Amino acid sequence: MVVSLQKKPSHEVVIIGGGFGGLYAAKALANTNVNVTLIDKRNFHLFQPLLYQVATGTLSPADISAPLRSVFSKSKNTKVLLGEVNNIDPKAQKVIMGDEVIPYDTLIVATGANHSYFGKDNWKEFAPGLKTVEDAIEMRRRIFSAFEAAEKETDPVKRRAFLTFVLVGGGPTGVELAGAIAELAYKTLQEDFRNINTSETRVLLLQGGDRILPHIAPELSQAAAAALQKLGVVIHTNTRVTNIENDIVTFKQDGELIEISSKTILWAAGVQGSTLGRILAERTDVECDHAGRVIVEPNLTIKGYKNIFVIGDLANFSHQNGKPLPGVAPVAKQQGEYVGGLIQLRLQGHTLPEFHYTDVGSLAMIGQNLAVVDLGFIKLTGFLAWVFWLIIHIYFLIEFDTKLVVVIQWAWNYITRNRRSRLITGKEAFVKPQTVNNSSNSPTTEKKQPVKL
Amino acid sequence: MVVSLQKKPSHEVVIIGGGFGGLYAAKALANTNVNVTLIDKRNFHLFQPLLYQVATGTLSPADISAPLRSVFSKSKNTKVLLGEVNNIDPKAQKVIMGDEVIPYDTLIVATGANHSYFGKDNWKEFAPGLKTVEDAIEMRRRIFSAFEAAEKETDPVKRRAFLTFVLVGGGPTGVELAGAIAELAYKTLQEDFRNINTSETRVLLLQGGDRILPHIAPELSQAAAAALQKLGVVIHTNTRVTNIENDIVTFKQDGELIEISSKTILWAAGVQGSTLGRILAERTDVECDHAGRVIVEPNLTIKGYKNIFVIGDLANFSHQNGKPLPGVAPVAKQQGEYVGGLIQLRLQGHTLPEFHYTDVGSLAMIGQNLAVVDLGFIKLTGFLAWVFWLIIHIYFLIEFDTKLVVVIQWAWNYITRNRRSRLITGKEAFVKPQTVNNSSNSPTTEKKQPVKL
């Protein structure tokens, strides 16, 4: 018979945020002799890289989510707390959540990033972004409602606006959304309508820089662009969006102003560190960069506070090559694991060398059979890259919860080219015919040489 | 070489509602020489009998939905129209949808039923029902938020209200919800919380009549009640709910008034025919029954209008044994198929004998391994009934869209006892601590002998 003595763990670790950073930090500390409190606004971890597949009707939100309580149900030293932290008191070592005050010995802040409209918050209404499940459901509603409205619309100018999709931002999200919408329009929905020909759909991808997917090798950018164009996406590089209002996006390209009338403008451009990062920086006199990311020390703590870590999208870690690490899942995951390990070692009187990111490469899905993969030493495009993309994502999905269902869903979608999750749901789900604004005030056709649109 | 002459189909069939009735009528008319317009408020058919599994975190909405356009994409004589019909002009043979007027030669009205609070519409806020995807998401939010709030609550009286779930109505929906919530509380969530013991949860099922599932054989009712009680559900029969307000449900039982304080009161009691039924009845001088169902002729037309059919939950068909057919999927399906067939035959100058419902039996799921099945000639309970329930539902799901994924999901949930779809999402998804009302005005504990609660 084994007699277990009640050992009271003394070290309190509070983790704010259940994204990749917070989740992997908590996993690294699971079933150790520290007390972990994982705080999140939501009751689930979201596999954000696949959110675009929810927005375009391939997957359901639950397919890419894992209930936080269920992830940590077996780890009795881990407590999941639902709520929103609105302040941190670094001197008193306390986290404030409304009326609740939670003391900590070590704090990990991993609250990620939000959209940034570069100060033009009025654009948000016309060009929603993609960060939460609700964002994805709203995007899905807009995309599928646009086709429905086009089917009903008899005015060809208005119908064109309904069949025009503009993606602002040529990073992975913009590229993946553009590819998915093009496949919807030119393949999946082809047989479904009676009044419109979905082939008349225009999918425009606007990118500020001179190439899409700037974080990968130029030859892969080129391959991705070619693949997207083959799918039917029109790419505009070197553009600068100057206005988004009343379903019209205005951008500058080669000195010329172009206006596009579109009922579905989607934002995949800027992000900025979450508000809690700014609050923490103010309370600790630590610097933030221009994107609101907290500047961290080589071991991911912040200056002057060796018991406060900032990780993931919220952290600016530029000790490797002077450039901050990108806001992607693998960075957050490795940082979470590093911090979890460091906390344990510290309690034993040891420490760790500074954090080093092992680049696992970049990849982006473009469409069925099409992806680009940049592993540094090897670059893949086309079908092979797509298979690689699948394997990587399945591996990640399976790691924390068996998402066998997702794999089968993908296989099924692949065979049938169907989108089974294309529900128009939510508050505004009952389609009301949208109206294009009066053309005298807001032009519904392009002006000033809309070359090659 | 085959020369196809453009043959203009002349007969216009308009179907209002894409539930089981409308869907199967449209399927019966697919690829025939009539023109079919299927109108629905939503862009998908919903497999309503499984909605309770969305509400309790087992399935996602897309798992039990089929996009209407995709169901009929290959049927070129079928047009799907999204919108809400607000009037019918039976003399002019027109359906009115906002500004749109749609002429018909034959009309099929299949708009189903809504909740009925027996005139107490103010109860709705405190006791939502389960008819739409949004209802299910809201119910899911309430159920899982209640456990979260209980985890945070320190006052034992308030905590008890959070851990009390009251189902009003002992029909299939109430029974299935009660079973699923009991399994959640006593099995699935058992390990997930740190402050509460989910075994302290109370699940109460209130039934007006003297037994639950009154539509099936008494011995099966009894078996279902025993199975539910074994799961931990407390059943109150012969009750009459007198009030639902401020998270308190008041009911009469054996002449005594009982008040239960519960943060999650769910409505599974009355239904009434949809508004369009009433409008149609007014415009055609046809009678409605007390539940707002339209009285139909033996061939499912309405009196005086041989080109207007009413089918499914909206119809009162009592020609078989004087009692109206129940509002269940098999009735709607058979009526849809009958009407589809009759319309085709009529165009060839023939007709059909009056509609006859072939009773396929009744079944209800109680929990994992537990169901009751009443086929008339055979009655099953327990595991065998559960397997039968599974097979029947898989068969129905597969019939119009391959829902292989659902089957795998069920298998997986069965093995792991997990609820992967337990996301708290939507407008009010970010948990704010709920408050129980001041006990001076609204008691938070039961009064007057709350025997055996």
Short mmCIF file of N, CA and C in Angstrom, two decimals, chain B residues 61-203:
data_model
loop_
_atom_site.label_atom_id
_atom_site.label_comp_id
_atom_site.label_asym_id
_atom_site.label_seq_id
_atom_site.Cartn_x
_atom_site.Cartn_y
_atom_site.Cartn_z
N PRO B 61 -22.68 22.16 -35.85
CA PRO B 61 -23.84 22.42 -36.71
C PRO B 61 -23.67 21.85 -38.13
N ALA B 62 -22.50 21.99 -38.70
CA ALA B 62 -22.31 21.51 -40.08
C ALA B 62 -22.45 19.99 -40.18
N ASP B 63 -22.21 19.29 -39.08
CA ASP B 63 -22.33 17.83 -39.10
C ASP B 63 -23.76 17.38 -39.36
N ILE B 64 -24.73 18.22 -39.01
CA ILE B 64 -26.12 17.80 -39.15
C ILE B 64 -26.85 18.71 -40.14
N SER B 65 -26.09 19.29 -41.07
CA SER B 65 -26.69 20.17 -42.06
C SER B 65 -26.24 19.76 -43.45
N ALA B 66 -27.07 20.08 -44.41
CA ALA B 66 -26.69 19.86 -45.80
C ALA B 66 -27.05 21.13 -46.56
N PRO B 67 -26.07 21.76 -47.23
CA PRO B 67 -26.38 22.96 -48.00
C PRO B 67 -27.44 22.63 -49.06
N LEU B 68 -28.54 23.38 -49.08
CA LEU B 68 -29.63 23.06 -50.02
C LEU B 68 -29.15 23.10 -51.47
N ARG B 69 -28.31 24.10 -51.79
CA ARG B 69 -27.83 24.18 -53.17
C ARG B 69 -27.04 22.96 -53.57
N SER B 70 -26.29 22.43 -52.63
CA SER B 70 -25.47 21.29 -52.98
C SER B 70 -26.34 20.03 -53.11
N VAL B 71 -27.41 19.93 -52.33
CA VAL B 71 -28.33 18.79 -52.46
C VAL B 71 -28.96 18.77 -53.87
N PHE B 72 -29.26 19.97 -54.40
CA PHE B 72 -29.97 20.04 -55.69
C PHE B 72 -29.10 20.54 -56.84
N SER B 73 -27.78 20.50 -56.66
CA SER B 73 -26.93 21.08 -57.72
C SER B 73 -27.08 20.32 -59.04
N LYS B 74 -27.33 19.03 -58.95
CA LYS B 74 -27.43 18.23 -60.18
C LYS B 74 -28.84 18.25 -60.77
N SER B 75 -29.78 18.81 -60.04
CA SER B 75 -31.15 18.81 -60.52
C SER B 75 -31.46 20.17 -61.14
N LYS B 76 -31.36 20.23 -62.46
CA LYS B 76 -31.41 21.52 -63.14
C LYS B 76 -32.80 22.15 -63.19
N ASN B 77 -33.83 21.37 -62.88
CA ASN B 77 -35.18 21.97 -62.83
C ASN B 77 -35.48 22.56 -61.45
N THR B 78 -34.52 22.47 -60.54
CA THR B 78 -34.74 22.95 -59.17
C THR B 78 -33.93 24.22 -58.91
N LYS B 79 -34.65 25.23 -58.45
CA LYS B 79 -33.99 26.50 -58.13
C LYS B 79 -34.14 26.71 -56.63
N VAL B 80 -33.04 26.99 -55.96
CA VAL B 80 -33.10 27.27 -54.53
C VAL B 80 -33.11 28.79 -54.34
N LEU B 81 -34.03 29.26 -53.54
CA LEU B 81 -34.17 30.70 -53.33
C LEU B 81 -34.10 30.98 -51.84
N LEU B 82 -33.20 31.87 -51.45
CA LEU B 82 -33.10 32.22 -50.03
C LEU B 82 -33.99 33.40 -49.71
N GLY B 83 -34.82 33.24 -48.74
CA GLY B 83 -35.65 34.38 -48.36
C GLY B 83 -36.80 33.93 -47.50
N GLU B 84 -37.52 34.90 -46.98
CA GLU B 84 -38.64 34.60 -46.09
C GLU B 84 -39.95 35.02 -46.74
N VAL B 85 -40.82 34.06 -46.95
CA VAL B 85 -42.13 34.35 -47.54
C VAL B 85 -43.00 34.99 -46.47
N ASN B 86 -43.56 36.16 -46.78
CA ASN B 86 -44.41 36.79 -45.78
C ASN B 86 -45.88 36.83 -46.14
N ASN B 87 -46.20 36.40 -47.36
CA ASN B 87 -47.62 36.33 -47.71
C ASN B 87 -47.85 35.37 -48.87
N ILE B 88 -49.10 34.96 -48.97
CA ILE B 88 -49.50 34.07 -50.07
C ILE B 88 -50.81 34.63 -50.63
N ASP B 89 -50.88 34.71 -51.95
CA ASP B 89 -52.13 35.14 -52.60
C ASP B 89 -52.71 33.94 -53.35
N PRO B 90 -53.62 33.20 -52.69
CA PRO B 90 -54.09 31.94 -53.29
C PRO B 90 -54.95 32.15 -54.54
N LYS B 91 -55.62 33.30 -54.63
CA LYS B 91 -56.45 33.57 -55.82
C LYS B 91 -55.56 33.83 -57.03
N ALA B 92 -54.58 34.69 -56.85
CA ALA B 92 -53.69 35.04 -57.95
C ALA B 92 -52.58 34.01 -58.14
N GLN B 93 -52.53 33.01 -57.24
CA GLN B 93 -51.48 31.98 -57.28
C GLN B 93 -50.08 32.58 -57.23
N LYS B 94 -49.87 33.33 -56.18
CA LYS B 94 -48.58 34.00 -56.04
C LYS B 94 -48.09 33.91 -54.59
N VAL B 95 -46.80 33.86 -54.47
CA VAL B 95 -46.16 33.86 -53.16
C VAL B 95 -45.41 35.19 -53.05
N ILE B 96 -45.53 35.85 -51.91
CA ILE B 96 -44.91 37.17 -51.76
C ILE B 96 -43.75 37.10 -50.77
N MET B 97 -42.60 37.60 -51.23
CA MET B 97 -41.39 37.56 -50.43
C MET B 97 -40.79 38.95 -50.48
N GLY B 98 -41.19 39.80 -49.55
CA GLY B 98 -40.74 41.18 -49.58
C GLY B 98 -41.23 41.86 -50.85
N ASP B 99 -40.31 42.33 -51.68
CA ASP B 99 -40.68 42.98 -52.94
C ASP B 99 -40.89 41.98 -54.07
N GLU B 100 -40.47 40.77 -53.81
CA GLU B 100 -40.53 39.75 -54.86
C GLU B 100 -41.88 39.05 -54.88
N VAL B 101 -42.37 38.78 -56.09
CA VAL B 101 -43.61 38.03 -56.24
C VAL B 101 -43.30 36.80 -57.09
N ILE B 102 -43.60 35.64 -56.56
CA ILE B 102 -43.26 34.40 -57.26
C ILE B 102 -44.55 33.65 -57.59
N PRO B 103 -44.86 33.53 -58.89
CA PRO B 103 -46.09 32.83 -59.27
C PRO B 103 -45.92 31.32 -59.18
N TYR B 104 -47.02 30.62 -58.92
CA TYR B 104 -46.95 29.16 -58.86
C TYR B 104 -48.16 28.55 -59.53
N ASP B 105 -48.00 27.34 -59.98
CA ASP B 105 -49.14 26.53 -60.38
C ASP B 105 -49.55 25.62 -59.23
N THR B 106 -48.55 25.05 -58.59
CA THR B 106 -48.80 24.25 -57.39
C THR B 106 -47.91 24.78 -56.27
N LEU B 107 -48.51 24.87 -55.07
CA LEU B 107 -47.76 25.38 -53.93
C LEU B 107 -47.69 24.32 -52.83
N ILE B 108 -46.50 24.15 -52.28
CA ILE B 108 -46.34 23.24 -51.13
C ILE B 108 -45.83 24.09 -49.96
N VAL B 109 -46.62 24.14 -48.89
CA VAL B 109 -46.22 24.92 -47.72
C VAL B 109 -45.71 23.94 -46.66
N ALA B 110 -44.46 24.10 -46.29
CA ALA B 110 -43.82 23.16 -45.35
C ALA B 110 -42.90 23.92 -44.41
N THR B 111 -43.47 24.93 -43.77
CA THR B 111 -42.65 25.82 -42.95
C THR B 111 -42.55 25.39 -41.48
N GLY B 112 -43.12 24.23 -41.17
CA GLY B 112 -42.88 23.64 -39.85
C GLY B 112 -43.48 24.37 -38.67
N ALA B 113 -42.83 24.18 -37.54
CA ALA B 113 -43.38 24.71 -36.28
C ALA B 113 -42.30 25.45 -35.50
N ASN B 114 -42.75 26.31 -34.62
CA ASN B 114 -41.86 27.03 -33.70
C ASN B 114 -42.18 26.61 -32.27
N HIS B 115 -41.39 27.14 -31.33
CA HIS B 115 -41.73 26.91 -29.93
C HIS B 115 -43.04 27.58 -29.60
N SER B 116 -43.69 27.03 -28.61
CA SER B 116 -44.82 27.74 -28.05
C SER B 116 -44.65 27.76 -26.55
N TYR B 117 -44.79 28.94 -26.00
CA TYR B 117 -44.71 29.08 -24.54
C TYR B 117 -46.11 29.22 -23.96
N PHE B 118 -47.08 28.70 -24.66
CA PHE B 118 -48.47 28.71 -24.21
C PHE B 118 -48.89 30.12 -23.80
N GLY B 119 -48.52 31.08 -24.60
CA GLY B 119 -48.92 32.45 -24.32
C GLY B 119 -48.02 33.18 -23.34
N LYS B 120 -47.05 32.48 -22.75
CA LYS B 120 -46.15 33.12 -21.77
C LYS B 120 -44.82 33.42 -22.45
N ASP B 121 -44.85 34.35 -23.40
CA ASP B 121 -43.65 34.61 -24.18
C ASP B 121 -42.51 35.19 -23.36
N ASN B 122 -42.84 35.73 -22.20
CA ASN B 122 -41.77 36.27 -21.34
C ASN B 122 -40.91 35.15 -20.72
N TRP B 123 -41.36 33.91 -20.81
CA TRP B 123 -40.55 32.80 -20.30
C TRP B 123 -39.36 32.52 -21.21
N LYS B 124 -39.50 32.91 -22.45
CA LYS B 124 -38.52 32.55 -23.47
C LYS B 124 -37.09 32.96 -23.08
N GLU B 125 -36.97 34.15 -22.54
CA GLU B 125 -35.68 34.70 -22.16
C GLU B 125 -34.96 33.79 -21.16
N PHE B 126 -35.72 33.18 -20.27
CA PHE B 126 -35.12 32.36 -19.21
C PHE B 126 -35.08 30.88 -19.56
N ALA B 127 -35.86 30.51 -20.57
CA ALA B 127 -35.93 29.09 -20.92
C ALA B 127 -35.96 28.95 -22.44
N PRO B 128 -34.78 29.08 -23.07
CA PRO B 128 -34.76 29.00 -24.54
C PRO B 128 -35.09 27.59 -25.03
N GLY B 129 -35.60 27.53 -26.23
CA GLY B 129 -35.94 26.25 -26.85
C GLY B 129 -34.92 25.85 -27.90
N LEU B 130 -35.23 24.78 -28.63
CA LEU B 130 -34.24 24.19 -29.53
C LEU B 130 -34.85 23.89 -30.89
N LYS B 131 -34.78 24.88 -31.79
CA LYS B 131 -35.31 24.66 -33.14
C LYS B 131 -34.26 24.96 -34.21
N THR B 132 -33.39 25.93 -33.97
CA THR B 132 -32.43 26.34 -34.98
C THR B 132 -30.99 26.09 -34.52
N VAL B 133 -30.08 26.22 -35.45
CA VAL B 133 -28.65 26.12 -35.13
C VAL B 133 -28.27 27.16 -34.08
N GLU B 134 -28.82 28.35 -34.21
CA GLU B 134 -28.51 29.42 -33.26
C GLU B 134 -29.04 29.05 -31.86
N ASP B 135 -30.22 28.45 -31.82
CA ASP B 135 -30.76 27.96 -30.54
C ASP B 135 -29.78 26.98 -29.89
N ALA B 136 -29.27 26.07 -30.71
CA ALA B 136 -28.38 25.03 -30.18
C ALA B 136 -27.08 25.64 -29.65
N ILE B 137 -26.54 26.61 -30.38
CA ILE B 137 -25.29 27.27 -29.96
C ILE B 137 -25.53 28.03 -28.66
N GLU B 138 -26.70 28.64 -28.57
CA GLU B 138 -27.04 29.39 -27.36
C GLU B 138 -27.23 28.44 -26.17
N MET B 139 -27.89 27.32 -26.42
CA MET B 139 -28.07 26.33 -25.36
C MET B 139 -26.72 25.80 -24.91
N ARG B 140 -25.85 25.50 -25.86
CA ARG B 140 -24.50 25.01 -25.56
C ARG B 140 -23.75 26.03 -24.72
N ARG B 141 -23.88 27.31 -25.11
CA ARG B 141 -23.22 28.36 -24.35
C ARG B 141 -23.73 28.39 -22.92
N ARG B 142 -25.05 28.29 -22.75
CA ARG B 142 -25.61 28.34 -21.40
C ARG B 142 -25.16 27.15 -20.56
N ILE B 143 -25.20 25.97 -21.14
CA ILE B 143 -24.85 24.76 -20.38
C ILE B 143 -23.39 24.83 -19.91
N PHE B 144 -22.47 25.08 -20.85
CA PHE B 144 -21.06 25.05 -20.46
C PHE B 144 -20.66 26.28 -19.64
N SER B 145 -21.32 27.41 -19.88
CA SER B 145 -21.05 28.59 -19.06
C SER B 145 -21.51 28.38 -17.63
N ALA B 146 -22.57 27.61 -17.43
CA ALA B 146 -23.06 27.36 -16.08
C ALA B 146 -22.02 26.61 -15.26
N PHE B 147 -21.39 25.61 -15.86
CA PHE B 147 -20.33 24.88 -15.14
C PHE B 147 -19.16 25.82 -14.83
N GLU B 148 -18.83 26.69 -15.81
CA GLU B 148 -17.73 27.64 -15.61
C GLU B 148 -18.05 28.60 -14.47
N ALA B 149 -19.27 29.09 -14.45
CA ALA B 149 -19.67 30.04 -13.41
C ALA B 149 -19.68 29.36 -12.04
N ALA B 150 -20.12 28.10 -12.01
CA ALA B 150 -20.13 27.35 -10.75
C ALA B 150 -18.70 27.19 -10.21
N GLU B 151 -17.77 26.93 -11.12
CA GLU B 151 -16.36 26.77 -10.74
C GLU B 151 -15.83 28.02 -10.05
N LYS B 152 -16.34 29.18 -10.44
CA LYS B 152 -15.87 30.44 -9.87
C LYS B 152 -16.64 30.86 -8.63
N GLU B 153 -17.87 30.34 -8.51
CA GLU B 153 -18.77 30.83 -7.46
C GLU B 153 -18.37 30.24 -6.09
N THR B 154 -18.34 31.10 -5.06
CA THR B 154 -17.99 30.60 -3.72
C THR B 154 -19.22 30.42 -2.84
N ASP B 155 -20.28 31.19 -3.12
CA ASP B 155 -21.52 31.05 -2.35
C ASP B 155 -22.22 29.73 -2.71
N PRO B 156 -22.39 28.83 -1.75
CA PRO B 156 -22.93 27.50 -2.08
C PRO B 156 -24.35 27.54 -2.65
N VAL B 157 -25.15 28.52 -2.23
CA VAL B 157 -26.52 28.61 -2.73
C VAL B 157 -26.51 29.00 -4.21
N LYS B 158 -25.69 29.99 -4.52
CA LYS B 158 -25.58 30.42 -5.92
C LYS B 158 -24.96 29.32 -6.78
N ARG B 159 -23.97 28.67 -6.20
CA ARG B 159 -23.32 27.59 -6.94
C ARG B 159 -24.33 26.49 -7.28
N ARG B 160 -25.21 26.23 -6.35
CA ARG B 160 -26.23 25.20 -6.57
C ARG B 160 -27.13 25.57 -7.76
N ALA B 161 -27.46 26.86 -7.87
CA ALA B 161 -28.30 27.31 -8.99
C ALA B 161 -27.57 27.12 -10.33
N PHE B 162 -26.25 27.34 -10.31
CA PHE B 162 -25.48 27.14 -11.53
C PHE B 162 -25.40 25.66 -11.90
N LEU B 163 -25.44 24.81 -10.89
CA LEU B 163 -25.31 23.37 -11.15
C LEU B 163 -26.68 22.68 -11.23
N THR B 164 -27.73 23.47 -11.40
CA THR B 164 -29.07 22.90 -11.55
C THR B 164 -29.57 23.14 -12.97
N PHE B 165 -29.93 22.06 -13.63
CA PHE B 165 -30.42 22.14 -15.00
C PHE B 165 -31.85 21.63 -15.02
N VAL B 166 -32.75 22.45 -15.55
CA VAL B 166 -34.15 22.06 -15.58
C VAL B 166 -34.63 21.95 -17.02
N LEU B 167 -35.13 20.80 -17.38
CA LEU B 167 -35.69 20.60 -18.70
C LEU B 167 -37.19 20.60 -18.59
N VAL B 168 -37.83 21.51 -19.29
CA VAL B 168 -39.29 21.56 -19.25
C VAL B 168 -39.83 20.81 -20.47
N GLY B 169 -40.48 19.69 -20.20
CA GLY B 169 -41.02 18.91 -21.31
C GLY B 169 -40.39 17.53 -21.38
N GLY B 170 -41.20 16.50 -21.29
CA GLY B 170 -40.68 15.14 -21.26
C GLY B 170 -40.85 14.38 -22.56
N GLY B 171 -40.90 15.09 -23.67
CA GLY B 171 -40.90 14.44 -24.98
C GLY B 171 -39.48 14.05 -25.36
N PRO B 172 -39.28 13.61 -26.62
CA PRO B 172 -37.94 13.17 -27.03
C PRO B 172 -36.84 14.22 -26.77
N THR B 173 -37.11 15.50 -27.11
CA THR B 173 -36.07 16.51 -26.94
C THR B 173 -35.68 16.68 -25.47
N GLY B 174 -36.69 16.78 -24.60
CA GLY B 174 -36.40 16.92 -23.17
C GLY B 174 -35.64 15.72 -22.63
N VAL B 175 -36.07 14.54 -23.03
CA VAL B 175 -35.43 13.31 -22.57
C VAL B 175 -33.99 13.24 -23.06
N GLU B 176 -33.80 13.55 -24.34
CA GLU B 176 -32.45 13.44 -24.90
C GLU B 176 -31.51 14.48 -24.31
N LEU B 177 -32.02 15.69 -24.10
CA LEU B 177 -31.21 16.73 -23.46
C LEU B 177 -30.86 16.35 -22.02
N ALA B 178 -31.85 15.85 -21.29
CA ALA B 178 -31.61 15.47 -19.88
C ALA B 178 -30.54 14.39 -19.80
N GLY B 179 -30.66 13.39 -20.66
CA GLY B 179 -29.67 12.31 -20.67
C GLY B 179 -28.28 12.82 -20.99
N ALA B 180 -28.21 13.69 -22.00
CA ALA B 180 -26.90 14.21 -22.43
C ALA B 180 -26.27 15.09 -21.35
N ILE B 181 -27.07 15.92 -20.69
CA ILE B 181 -26.53 16.80 -19.65
C ILE B 181 -26.08 15.96 -18.45
N ALA B 182 -26.85 14.93 -18.11
CA ALA B 182 -26.46 14.06 -17.01
C ALA B 182 -25.13 13.37 -17.32
N GLU B 183 -24.97 12.91 -18.54
CA GLU B 183 -23.70 12.27 -18.91
C GLU B 183 -22.53 13.24 -18.84
N LEU B 184 -22.80 14.48 -19.28
CA LEU B 184 -21.77 15.53 -19.19
C LEU B 184 -21.33 15.69 -17.74
N ALA B 185 -22.32 15.90 -16.87
CA ALA B 185 -22.03 16.25 -15.49
C ALA B 185 -21.41 15.08 -14.73
N TYR B 186 -21.97 13.88 -14.91
CA TYR B 186 -21.55 12.76 -14.08
C TYR B 186 -20.42 11.95 -14.70
N LYS B 187 -20.15 12.19 -15.98
CA LYS B 187 -19.07 11.42 -16.62
C LYS B 187 -18.03 12.32 -17.29
N THR B 188 -18.43 12.97 -18.40
CA THR B 188 -17.45 13.68 -19.22
C THR B 188 -16.66 14.74 -18.46
N LEU B 189 -17.35 15.58 -17.71
CA LEU B 189 -16.67 16.73 -17.10
C LEU B 189 -16.07 16.41 -15.72
N GLN B 190 -16.30 15.22 -15.24
CA GLN B 190 -15.87 14.79 -13.91
C GLN B 190 -14.46 15.23 -13.51
N GLU B 191 -13.52 15.13 -14.44
CA GLU B 191 -12.10 15.41 -14.13
C GLU B 191 -11.68 16.84 -14.47
N ASP B 192 -12.59 17.60 -15.03
CA ASP B 192 -12.16 18.85 -15.67
C ASP B 192 -12.11 20.06 -14.75
N PHE B 193 -12.81 20.00 -13.62
CA PHE B 193 -12.86 21.17 -12.76
C PHE B 193 -12.05 20.94 -11.49
N ARG B 194 -11.66 22.04 -10.86
CA ARG B 194 -10.84 21.92 -9.65
C ARG B 194 -11.61 22.34 -8.39
N ASN B 195 -12.53 23.27 -8.53
CA ASN B 195 -13.26 23.77 -7.35
C ASN B 195 -14.60 23.07 -7.13
N ILE B 196 -15.22 22.64 -8.20
CA ILE B 196 -16.53 22.01 -8.04
C ILE B 196 -16.44 20.51 -8.31
N ASN B 197 -17.38 19.81 -7.73
CA ASN B 197 -17.55 18.41 -8.04
C ASN B 197 -18.80 18.32 -8.92
N THR B 198 -18.59 18.02 -10.18
CA THR B 198 -19.73 18.06 -11.11
C THR B 198 -20.78 16.99 -10.78
N SER B 199 -20.44 16.06 -9.90
CA SER B 199 -21.44 15.07 -9.47
C SER B 199 -22.56 15.72 -8.66
N GLU B 200 -22.29 16.91 -8.16
CA GLU B 200 -23.33 17.60 -7.39
C GLU B 200 -24.39 18.25 -8.28
N THR B 201 -24.19 18.14 -9.57
CA THR B 201 -25.15 18.68 -10.52
C THR B 201 -26.52 18.02 -10.35
N ARG B 202 -27.58 18.83 -10.49
CA ARG B 202 -28.94 18.27 -10.50
C ARG B 202 -29.52 18.46 -11.89
N VAL B 203 -30.06 17.41 -12.43
CA VAL B 203 -30.75 17.50 -13.72
C VAL B 203 -32.21 17.12 -13.48
#
